[in-house]
Amino acid sequence: MKGSLSFFLISLVALLLGACRGGGLGKSFYKETCPEAEDIVQKIIWKNVALNSTLPAKFLRMHFHDCFVRGCDASILIDSTASNSAEKDSIPNQTVGGFDVIEEVKTELEKKCPGIVSCADIVALAARDSVSFQFEKPLWEVLTGRRDGRISLVSEANSQIPAPSFNFSRLKQSFASKGLTVHDLVVLSGGHTIGVGHCNFFSRRLYNFTGKGDADPSLDSTYAAFLRTKCRSLADNTTIVEMDPGSGMYFDNNYHKILRQNKGMFQSDAALLTDNGASNIVDELLDPAKFFTEFAQSMERMGAVGVLTGTSGEIRKKCNVVN
Ligand code: HEM
Ligand SMILES: *[C@@H]1O[C@H](CO)[C@@H](O)[C@H](O)[C@H]1NC(C)=O
Ligand SMILES: *[C@@H]1O[C@H](CO)[C@@H](O)[C@H](O)[C@H]1NC(C)=O
Ligand SMILES: *[C@@H]1O[C@H](CO)[C@@H](O)[C@H](O)[C@H]1NC(C)=O
Ligand SMILES: *[C@@H]1O[C@H](CO)[C@@H](O)[C@H](O)[C@H]1NC(C)=O
Ligand SMILES: CC(=O)N[C@H]1CO[C@H](CO)[C@@H](O)[C@@H]1O
């Protein structure tokens, strides 16, 4: 009797821990309802990434921005209407891309299993599969079962997505407000190992850091000089620069290596070195094996932020409009 009671309690704890880990998500949620779902996503994402190597960065950033506003509920995909300005109109979203590919995946899934697979799961899988393309195997596990939100507000995107001007305490606070730790912050900032930044997000660091025509002293001066050859003035808001020079297409721990050399692009990158704890985590991630393991774990945690499951939300028919 006592044995079965403790077995019951242990099972209960295991169940609760499992639920907490994924916020109600599960492995292969579509196993019965749409067994091909994950293969279809991977096939279409890989086809597109093979043609356009800028896409992994677009999808990784899209997933991050989606999760930080109302949880990972595909609210980032909703178009603005006459009466509502959606997340897509926000300042941080102006350079997000890849929406057409998400719609291509959704169209195919609606043909195979109508009304089953959420846009929120497609975004999470697209981030994983696009980044994993060059490795030909999934880099992290994506639990599924997210449902789609019905609300998307430009004001929330502008206030909830951390800005590149943030200092350490604001970054920490931003991640904490999503239930993520400083460890997650340092690990996930490693997403900046792929993709590009527009000059206007960091040119004050090159030309007018304190308003006296000066550069940010925490930015390596040789690297700052190089960046000035790319971004010719404070007004340049069109030129893009690789965030991880020379390795900007390759997903690896080079972000943390160059960050350690004071070559992070944004103030928010440099800020990770201003806190002892965070700076120690940067050092740990100089070990590639450690980086890949930790990145996988933090992506799973980010992918569970504020998710809608069960009967909450809906399964959108088209990803850019609510049903
Ligand atoms: C910690 C706070 C963060 C800040 C302040 C931040 C800020 C930015 C900014 C300003 C850009 C440049 C956008 C552009 O100029 O087009 C960018 C790009 C990017 N970010 Fe972040 N980011 C943060 C965290 C993350 C996280 C957690 C991820 C994903 C795990 C991520 C993934 C990316 C990627 C992949 C790009 C490149 C996008 C492209 O090439 O189009 N970022 N980020
Ligand atoms: C690649 O994808 C990006 C993001 O959607 C898009 O802006 C760009 O035009 C695409 N490039 C090509 C060559 O299709
Ligand atoms: C970080 O930025 C906030 C807002 O700009 C400011 O109030 C705070 O003092 C800054 N913290 C540090 C440690 O510089
Ligand atoms: C640099 O910043 C100062 C203070 O904000 C401003 O007065 C000045 O116009 C800026 N310089 C340029 C070239 O924008
Ligand atoms: C870039 O700057 C120009 C001139 O200030 C402005 O008209 C334009 O809207 C800006 N573009 C973006 C994408 O911010
Ligand atoms: C990709 C995307 O939808 N970008 C939008 C961002 O917001 C501006 C308006 O501020 C739109 O014009 C863009 O289409």
PDB file of N, CA, C and O in Angstrom, residues 42 196 231:
ATOM      1  N   GLN A  42       9.931  20.046 -42.638  1.00  0.00           N
ATOM      2  CA  GLN A  42      11.369  19.954 -42.900  1.00  0.00           C
ATOM      3  C   GLN A  42      11.673  19.986 -44.394  1.00  0.00           C
ATOM      4  O   GLN A  42      12.596  20.674 -44.837  1.00  0.00           O
ATOM      5  N   VAL A 196      22.476  39.116 -40.137  1.00  0.00           N
ATOM      6  CA  VAL A 196      23.002  40.465 -40.366  1.00  0.00           C
ATOM      7  C   VAL A 196      22.322  41.498 -39.469  1.00  0.00           C
ATOM      8  O   VAL A 196      21.230  41.271 -38.955  1.00  0.00           O
ATOM      9  N   CYS A 231      29.460  51.099 -42.606  1.00  0.00           N
ATOM     10  CA  CYS A 231      28.393  52.039 -42.261  1.00  0.00           C
ATOM     11  C   CYS A 231      29.013  53.427 -42.333  1.00  0.00           C
ATOM     12  O   CYS A 231      29.725  53.846 -41.417  1.00  0.00           O
TER      13      CYS A 231
END
